[in-house]
Tab-separated table of N, CA and C in Angstrom:
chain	number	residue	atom	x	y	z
A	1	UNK	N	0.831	-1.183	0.000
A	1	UNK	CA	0.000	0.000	0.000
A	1	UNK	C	0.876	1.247	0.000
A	2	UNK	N	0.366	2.183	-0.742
A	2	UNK	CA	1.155	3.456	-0.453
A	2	UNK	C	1.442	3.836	0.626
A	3	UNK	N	2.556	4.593	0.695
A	3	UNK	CA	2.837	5.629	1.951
A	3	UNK	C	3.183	4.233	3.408
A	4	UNK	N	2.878	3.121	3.183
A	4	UNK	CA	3.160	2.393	4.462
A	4	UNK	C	4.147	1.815	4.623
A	5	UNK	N	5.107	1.695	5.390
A	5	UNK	CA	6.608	1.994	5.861
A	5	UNK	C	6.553	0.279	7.067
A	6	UNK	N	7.045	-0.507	6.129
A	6	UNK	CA	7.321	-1.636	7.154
A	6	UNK	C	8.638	-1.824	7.768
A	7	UNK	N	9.077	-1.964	8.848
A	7	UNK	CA	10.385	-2.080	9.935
A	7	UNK	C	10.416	-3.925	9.598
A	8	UNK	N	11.907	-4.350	9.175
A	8	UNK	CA	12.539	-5.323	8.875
A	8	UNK	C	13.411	-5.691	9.919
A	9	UNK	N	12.981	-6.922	10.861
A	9	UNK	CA	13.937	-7.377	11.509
A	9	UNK	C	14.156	-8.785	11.368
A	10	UNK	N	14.368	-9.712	10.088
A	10	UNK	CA	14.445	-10.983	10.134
A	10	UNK	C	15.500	-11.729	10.432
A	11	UNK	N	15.477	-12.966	9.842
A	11	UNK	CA	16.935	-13.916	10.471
A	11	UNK	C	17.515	-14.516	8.971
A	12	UNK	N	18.488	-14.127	8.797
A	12	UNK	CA	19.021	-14.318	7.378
A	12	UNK	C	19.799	-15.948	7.847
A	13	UNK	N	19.095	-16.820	6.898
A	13	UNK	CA	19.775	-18.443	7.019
A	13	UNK	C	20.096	-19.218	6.126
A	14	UNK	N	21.259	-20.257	6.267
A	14	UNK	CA	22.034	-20.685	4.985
A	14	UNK	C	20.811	-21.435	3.769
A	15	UNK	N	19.954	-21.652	4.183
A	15	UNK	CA	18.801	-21.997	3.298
A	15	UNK	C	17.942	-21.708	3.455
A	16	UNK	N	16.384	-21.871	2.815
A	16	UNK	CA	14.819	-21.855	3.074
A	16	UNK	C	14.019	-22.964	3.679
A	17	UNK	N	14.970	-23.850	4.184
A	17	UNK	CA	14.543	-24.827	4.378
A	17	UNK	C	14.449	-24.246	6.305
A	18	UNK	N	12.963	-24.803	6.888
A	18	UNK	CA	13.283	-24.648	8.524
A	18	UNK	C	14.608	-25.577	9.253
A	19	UNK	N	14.768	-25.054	9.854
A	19	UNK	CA	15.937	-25.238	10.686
A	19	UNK	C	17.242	-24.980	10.565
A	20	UNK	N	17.170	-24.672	9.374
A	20	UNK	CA	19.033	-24.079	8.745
A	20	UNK	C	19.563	-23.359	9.350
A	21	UNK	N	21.076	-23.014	9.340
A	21	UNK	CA	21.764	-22.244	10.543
A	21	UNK	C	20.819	-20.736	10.295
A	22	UNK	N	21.337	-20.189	11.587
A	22	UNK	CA	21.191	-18.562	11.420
A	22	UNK	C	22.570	-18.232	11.042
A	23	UNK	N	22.698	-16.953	9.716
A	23	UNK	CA	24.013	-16.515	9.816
A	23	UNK	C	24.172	-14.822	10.237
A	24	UNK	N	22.229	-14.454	10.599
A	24	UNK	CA	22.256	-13.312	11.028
A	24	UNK	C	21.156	-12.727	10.820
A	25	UNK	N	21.139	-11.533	10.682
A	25	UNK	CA	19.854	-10.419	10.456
A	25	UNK	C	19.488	-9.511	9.851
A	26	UNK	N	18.440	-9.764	8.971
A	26	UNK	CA	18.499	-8.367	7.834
A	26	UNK	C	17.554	-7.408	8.556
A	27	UNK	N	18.069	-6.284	8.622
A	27	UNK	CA	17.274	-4.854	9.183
A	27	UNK	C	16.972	-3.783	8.447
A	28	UNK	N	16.018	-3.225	8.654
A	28	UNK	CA	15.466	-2.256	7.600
A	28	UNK	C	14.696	-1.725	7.713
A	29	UNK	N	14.207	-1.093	6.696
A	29	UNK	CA	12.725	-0.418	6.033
A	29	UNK	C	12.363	-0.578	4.610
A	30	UNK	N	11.217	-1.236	4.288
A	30	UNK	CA	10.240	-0.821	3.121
A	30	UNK	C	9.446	0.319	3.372
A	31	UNK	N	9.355	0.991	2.187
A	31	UNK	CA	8.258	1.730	2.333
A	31	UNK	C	7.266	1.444	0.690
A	32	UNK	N	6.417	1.528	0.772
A	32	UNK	CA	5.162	1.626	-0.539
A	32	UNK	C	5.613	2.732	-0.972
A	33	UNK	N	6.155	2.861	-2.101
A	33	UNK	CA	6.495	3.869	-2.623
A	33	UNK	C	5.522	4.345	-4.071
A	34	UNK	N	4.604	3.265	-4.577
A	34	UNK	CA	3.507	3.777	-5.707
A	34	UNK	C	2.524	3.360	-5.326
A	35	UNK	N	1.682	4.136	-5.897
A	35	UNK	CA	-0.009	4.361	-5.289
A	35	UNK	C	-0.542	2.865	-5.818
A	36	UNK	N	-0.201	2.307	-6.961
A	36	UNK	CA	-0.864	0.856	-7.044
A	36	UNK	C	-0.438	-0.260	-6.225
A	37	UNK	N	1.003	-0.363	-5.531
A	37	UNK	CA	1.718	-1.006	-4.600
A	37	UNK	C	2.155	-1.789	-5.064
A	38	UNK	N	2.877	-1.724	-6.587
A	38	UNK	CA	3.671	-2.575	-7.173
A	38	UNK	C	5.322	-2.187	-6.766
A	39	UNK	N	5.358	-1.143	-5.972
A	39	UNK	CA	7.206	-1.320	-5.880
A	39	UNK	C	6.962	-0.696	-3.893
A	40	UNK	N	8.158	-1.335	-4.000
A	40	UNK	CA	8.870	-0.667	-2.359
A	40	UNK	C	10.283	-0.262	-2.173
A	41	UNK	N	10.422	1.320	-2.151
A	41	UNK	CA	11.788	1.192	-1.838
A	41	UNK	C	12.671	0.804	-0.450
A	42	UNK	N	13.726	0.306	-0.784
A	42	UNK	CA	14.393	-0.764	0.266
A	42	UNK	C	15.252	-0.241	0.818
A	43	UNK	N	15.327	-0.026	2.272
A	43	UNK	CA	16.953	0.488	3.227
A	43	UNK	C	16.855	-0.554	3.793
A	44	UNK	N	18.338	-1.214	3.740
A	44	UNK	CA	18.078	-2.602	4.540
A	44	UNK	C	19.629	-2.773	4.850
A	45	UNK	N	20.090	-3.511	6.051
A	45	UNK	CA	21.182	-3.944	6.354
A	45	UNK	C	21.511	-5.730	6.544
A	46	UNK	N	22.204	-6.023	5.948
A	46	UNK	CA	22.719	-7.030	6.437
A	46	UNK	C	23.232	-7.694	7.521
A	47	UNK	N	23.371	-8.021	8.407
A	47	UNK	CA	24.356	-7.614	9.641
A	47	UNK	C	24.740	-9.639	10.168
A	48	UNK	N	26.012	-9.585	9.913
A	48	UNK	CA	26.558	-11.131	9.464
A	48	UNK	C	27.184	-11.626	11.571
A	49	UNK	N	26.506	-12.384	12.036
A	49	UNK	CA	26.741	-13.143	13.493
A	49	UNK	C	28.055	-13.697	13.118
A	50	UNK	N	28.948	-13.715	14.287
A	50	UNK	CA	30.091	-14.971	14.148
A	50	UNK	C	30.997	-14.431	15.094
A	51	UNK	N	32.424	-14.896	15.278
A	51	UNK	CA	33.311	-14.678	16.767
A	51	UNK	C	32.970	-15.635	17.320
A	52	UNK	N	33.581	-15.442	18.804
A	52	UNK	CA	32.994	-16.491	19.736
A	52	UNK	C	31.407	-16.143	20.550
A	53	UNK	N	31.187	-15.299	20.582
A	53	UNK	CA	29.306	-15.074	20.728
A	53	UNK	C	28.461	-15.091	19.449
A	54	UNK	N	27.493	-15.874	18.910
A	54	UNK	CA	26.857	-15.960	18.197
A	54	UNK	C	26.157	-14.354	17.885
A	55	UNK	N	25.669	-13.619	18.839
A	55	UNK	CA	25.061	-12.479	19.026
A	55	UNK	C	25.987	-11.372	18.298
A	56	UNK	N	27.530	-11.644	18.323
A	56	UNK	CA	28.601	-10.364	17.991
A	56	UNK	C	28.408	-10.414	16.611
A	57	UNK	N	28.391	-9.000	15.919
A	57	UNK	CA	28.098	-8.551	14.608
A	57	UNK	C	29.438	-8.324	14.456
A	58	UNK	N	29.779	-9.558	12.885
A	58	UNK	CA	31.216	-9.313	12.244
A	58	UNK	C	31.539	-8.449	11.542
A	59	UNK	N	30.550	-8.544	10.032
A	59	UNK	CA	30.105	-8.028	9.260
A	59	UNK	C	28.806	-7.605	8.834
A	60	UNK	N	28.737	-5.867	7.927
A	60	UNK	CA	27.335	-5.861	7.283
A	60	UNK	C	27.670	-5.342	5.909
A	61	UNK	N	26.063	-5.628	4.993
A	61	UNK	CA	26.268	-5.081	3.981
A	61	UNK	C	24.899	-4.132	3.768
A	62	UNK	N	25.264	-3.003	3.602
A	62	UNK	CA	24.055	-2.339	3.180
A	62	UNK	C	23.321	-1.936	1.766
A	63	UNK	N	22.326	-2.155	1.802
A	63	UNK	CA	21.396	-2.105	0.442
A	63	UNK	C	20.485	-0.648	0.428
A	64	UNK	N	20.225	-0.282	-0.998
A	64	UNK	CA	19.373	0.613	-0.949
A	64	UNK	C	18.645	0.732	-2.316
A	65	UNK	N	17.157	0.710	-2.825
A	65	UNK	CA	16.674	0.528	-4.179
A	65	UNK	C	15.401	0.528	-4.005
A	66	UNK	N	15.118	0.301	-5.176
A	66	UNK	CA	13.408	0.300	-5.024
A	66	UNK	C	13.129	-1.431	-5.568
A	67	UNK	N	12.466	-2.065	-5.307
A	67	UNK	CA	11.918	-3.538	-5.124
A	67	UNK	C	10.882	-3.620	-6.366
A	68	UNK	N	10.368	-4.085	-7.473
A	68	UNK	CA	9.026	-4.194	-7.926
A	68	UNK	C	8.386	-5.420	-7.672
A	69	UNK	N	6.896	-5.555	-8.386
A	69	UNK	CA	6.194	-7.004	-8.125
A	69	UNK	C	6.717	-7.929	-8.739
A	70	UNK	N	7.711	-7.546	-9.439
A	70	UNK	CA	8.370	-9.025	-10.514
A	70	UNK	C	8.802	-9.696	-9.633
A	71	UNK	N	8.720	-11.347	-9.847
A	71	UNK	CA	9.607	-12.189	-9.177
A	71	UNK	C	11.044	-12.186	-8.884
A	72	UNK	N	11.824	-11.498	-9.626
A	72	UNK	CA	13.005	-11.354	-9.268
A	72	UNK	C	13.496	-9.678	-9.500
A	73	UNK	N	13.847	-8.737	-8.487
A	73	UNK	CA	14.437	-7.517	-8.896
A	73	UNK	C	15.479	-6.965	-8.288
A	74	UNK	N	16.154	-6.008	-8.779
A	74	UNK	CA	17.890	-5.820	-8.188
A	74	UNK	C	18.024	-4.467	-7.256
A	75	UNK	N	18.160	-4.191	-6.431
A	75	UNK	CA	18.935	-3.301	-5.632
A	75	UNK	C	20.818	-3.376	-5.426
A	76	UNK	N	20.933	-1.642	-5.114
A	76	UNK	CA	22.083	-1.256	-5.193
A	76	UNK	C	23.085	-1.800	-3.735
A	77	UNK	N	23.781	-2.306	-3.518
A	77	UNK	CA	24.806	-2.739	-2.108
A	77	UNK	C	25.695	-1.219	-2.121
A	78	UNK	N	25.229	-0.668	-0.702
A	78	UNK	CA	26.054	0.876	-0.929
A	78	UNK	C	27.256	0.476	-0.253
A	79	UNK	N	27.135	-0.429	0.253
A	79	UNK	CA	28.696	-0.176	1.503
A	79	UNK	C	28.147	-1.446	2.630
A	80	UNK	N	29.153	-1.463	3.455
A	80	UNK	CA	29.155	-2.310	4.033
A	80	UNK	C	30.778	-2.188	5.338
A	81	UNK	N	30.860	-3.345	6.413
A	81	UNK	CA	31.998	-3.299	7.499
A	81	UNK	C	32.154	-4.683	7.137
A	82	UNK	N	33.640	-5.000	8.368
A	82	UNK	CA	34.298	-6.359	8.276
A	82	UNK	C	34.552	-6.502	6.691
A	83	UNK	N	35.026	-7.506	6.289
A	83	UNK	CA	35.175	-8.333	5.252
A	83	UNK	C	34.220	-7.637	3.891
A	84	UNK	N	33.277	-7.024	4.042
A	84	UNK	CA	32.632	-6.769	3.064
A	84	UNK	C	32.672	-4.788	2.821
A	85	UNK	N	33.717	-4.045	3.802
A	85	UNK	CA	34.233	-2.763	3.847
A	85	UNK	C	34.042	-2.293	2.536
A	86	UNK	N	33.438	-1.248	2.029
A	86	UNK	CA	33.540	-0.695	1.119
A	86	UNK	C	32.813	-1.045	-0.097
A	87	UNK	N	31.884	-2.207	0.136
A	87	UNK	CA	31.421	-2.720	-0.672
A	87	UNK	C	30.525	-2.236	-1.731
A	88	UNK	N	30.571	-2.375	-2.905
A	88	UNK	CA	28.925	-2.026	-4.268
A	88	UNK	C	28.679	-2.937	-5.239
A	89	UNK	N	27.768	-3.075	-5.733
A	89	UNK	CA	27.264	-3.603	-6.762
A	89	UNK	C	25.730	-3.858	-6.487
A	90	UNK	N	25.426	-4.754	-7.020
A	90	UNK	CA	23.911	-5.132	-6.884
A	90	UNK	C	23.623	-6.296	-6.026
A	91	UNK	N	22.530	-6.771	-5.452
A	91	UNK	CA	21.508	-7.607	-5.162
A	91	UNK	C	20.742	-8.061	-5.803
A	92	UNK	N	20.309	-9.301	-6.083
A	92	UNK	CA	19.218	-10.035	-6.674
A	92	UNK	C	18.272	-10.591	-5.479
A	93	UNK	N	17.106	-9.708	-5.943
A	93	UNK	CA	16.071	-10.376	-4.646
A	93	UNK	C	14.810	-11.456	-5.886
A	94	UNK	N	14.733	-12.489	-5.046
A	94	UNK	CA	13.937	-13.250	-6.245
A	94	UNK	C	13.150	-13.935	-4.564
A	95	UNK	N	11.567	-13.907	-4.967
A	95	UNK	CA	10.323	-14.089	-4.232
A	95	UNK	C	10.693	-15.723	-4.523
A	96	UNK	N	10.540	-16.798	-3.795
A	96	UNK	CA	10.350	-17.974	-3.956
A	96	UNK	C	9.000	-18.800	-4.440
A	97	UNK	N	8.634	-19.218	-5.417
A	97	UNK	CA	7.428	-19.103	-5.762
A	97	UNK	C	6.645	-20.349	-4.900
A	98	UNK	N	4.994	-19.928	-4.978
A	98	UNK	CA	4.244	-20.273	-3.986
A	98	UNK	C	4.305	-21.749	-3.800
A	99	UNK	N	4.864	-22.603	-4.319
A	99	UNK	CA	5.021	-24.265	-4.150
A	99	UNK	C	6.291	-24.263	-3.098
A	100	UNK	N	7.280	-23.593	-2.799
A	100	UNK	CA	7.989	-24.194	-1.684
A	100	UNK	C	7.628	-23.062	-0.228
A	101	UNK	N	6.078	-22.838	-0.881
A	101	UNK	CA	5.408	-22.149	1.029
A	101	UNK	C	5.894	-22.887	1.975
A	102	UNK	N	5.849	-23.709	1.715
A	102	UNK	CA	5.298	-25.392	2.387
A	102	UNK	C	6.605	-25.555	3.509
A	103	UNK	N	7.682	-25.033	3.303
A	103	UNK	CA	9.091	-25.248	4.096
A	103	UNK	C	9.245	-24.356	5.040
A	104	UNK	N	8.308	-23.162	5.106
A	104	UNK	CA	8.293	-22.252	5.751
A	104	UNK	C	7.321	-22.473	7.329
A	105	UNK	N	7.556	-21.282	8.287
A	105	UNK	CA	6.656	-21.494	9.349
A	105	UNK	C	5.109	-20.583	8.896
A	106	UNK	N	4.746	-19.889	7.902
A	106	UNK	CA	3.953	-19.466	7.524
A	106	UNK	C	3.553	-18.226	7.771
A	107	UNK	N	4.964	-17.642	8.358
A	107	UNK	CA	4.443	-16.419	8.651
A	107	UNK	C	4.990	-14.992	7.850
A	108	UNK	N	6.040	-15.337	6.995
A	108	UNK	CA	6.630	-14.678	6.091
A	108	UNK	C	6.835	-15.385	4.537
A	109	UNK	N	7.006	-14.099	3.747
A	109	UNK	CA	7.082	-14.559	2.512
A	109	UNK	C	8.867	-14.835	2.361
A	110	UNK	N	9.553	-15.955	1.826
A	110	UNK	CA	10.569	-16.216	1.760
A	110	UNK	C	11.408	-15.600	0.035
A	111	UNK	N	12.140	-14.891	0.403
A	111	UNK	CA	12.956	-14.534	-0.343
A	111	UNK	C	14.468	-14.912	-0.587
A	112	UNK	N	15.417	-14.850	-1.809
A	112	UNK	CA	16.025	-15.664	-1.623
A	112	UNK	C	17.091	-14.363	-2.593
A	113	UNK	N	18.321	-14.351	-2.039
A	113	UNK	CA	18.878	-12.753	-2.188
A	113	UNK	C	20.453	-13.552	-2.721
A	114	UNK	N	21.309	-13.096	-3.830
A	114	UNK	CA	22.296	-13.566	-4.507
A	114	UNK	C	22.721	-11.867	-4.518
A	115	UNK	N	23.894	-12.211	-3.939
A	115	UNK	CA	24.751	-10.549	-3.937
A	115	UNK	C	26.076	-10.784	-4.570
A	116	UNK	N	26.396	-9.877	-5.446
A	116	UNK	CA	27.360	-9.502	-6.445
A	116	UNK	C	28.039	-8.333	-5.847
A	117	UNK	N	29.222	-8.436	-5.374
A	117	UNK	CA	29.755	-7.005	-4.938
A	117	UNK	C	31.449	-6.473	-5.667
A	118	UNK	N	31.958	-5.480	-5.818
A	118	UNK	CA	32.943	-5.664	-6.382
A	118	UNK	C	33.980	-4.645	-5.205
């Protein structure tokens, strides 16, 4: 919907499958950015767990773009810390289509994100 601004706090994991490791947390904001609610632009962080506390943030990568309804669309990687310092290029966000719902706990739509950085 237009104008409505959703807060992103999920658990980024080595697969879509339940139970796969956690390797961390994507944080953010969508917002509805067109009146028909085919796009959202995206501020979102990456933020990568590891050390000896699971909880300690190693690395992040940050994103910023606008999202459409297509199954698969690209946002910009502005930067990023740790290992991924300085980082750009793009993101591929691709919606998982509605036959592997089924792996999920049902409470989010599963997305599945391939990052290119240079």
């Amino acid at each position: 919907m237009f104008g409505t601004v959703t807060v992103v706090d999920n658990e980024i994991t080595e697969g879509h499958e339940l139970g796969t490791s956690v390797l961390g947390r994507a944080q953010g904001l969508l917002h509805g950015s067109s009146s028909d609610g085919s796009s959202h632009t995206v501020a979102l962080t990456a933020a990568f767990h590891g050390g000896e506390h699971d909880h300690e943030i190693l690395d992040t990568v940050s994103f910023l773009g606008s999202s459409d309804s297509h199954p698969i669309s690209h946002i910009a990687i502005v930067g990023g810390t740790g290992k991924y310092e300085n980082a750009k290029g793009y993101a591929t966000i691709e919606t998982l289509p509605h036959e592997d719902q089924h792996t999920t706990d049902g409470l989010e739509t599963i997305t599945h994100s391939l990052l290119s950085y240079s």
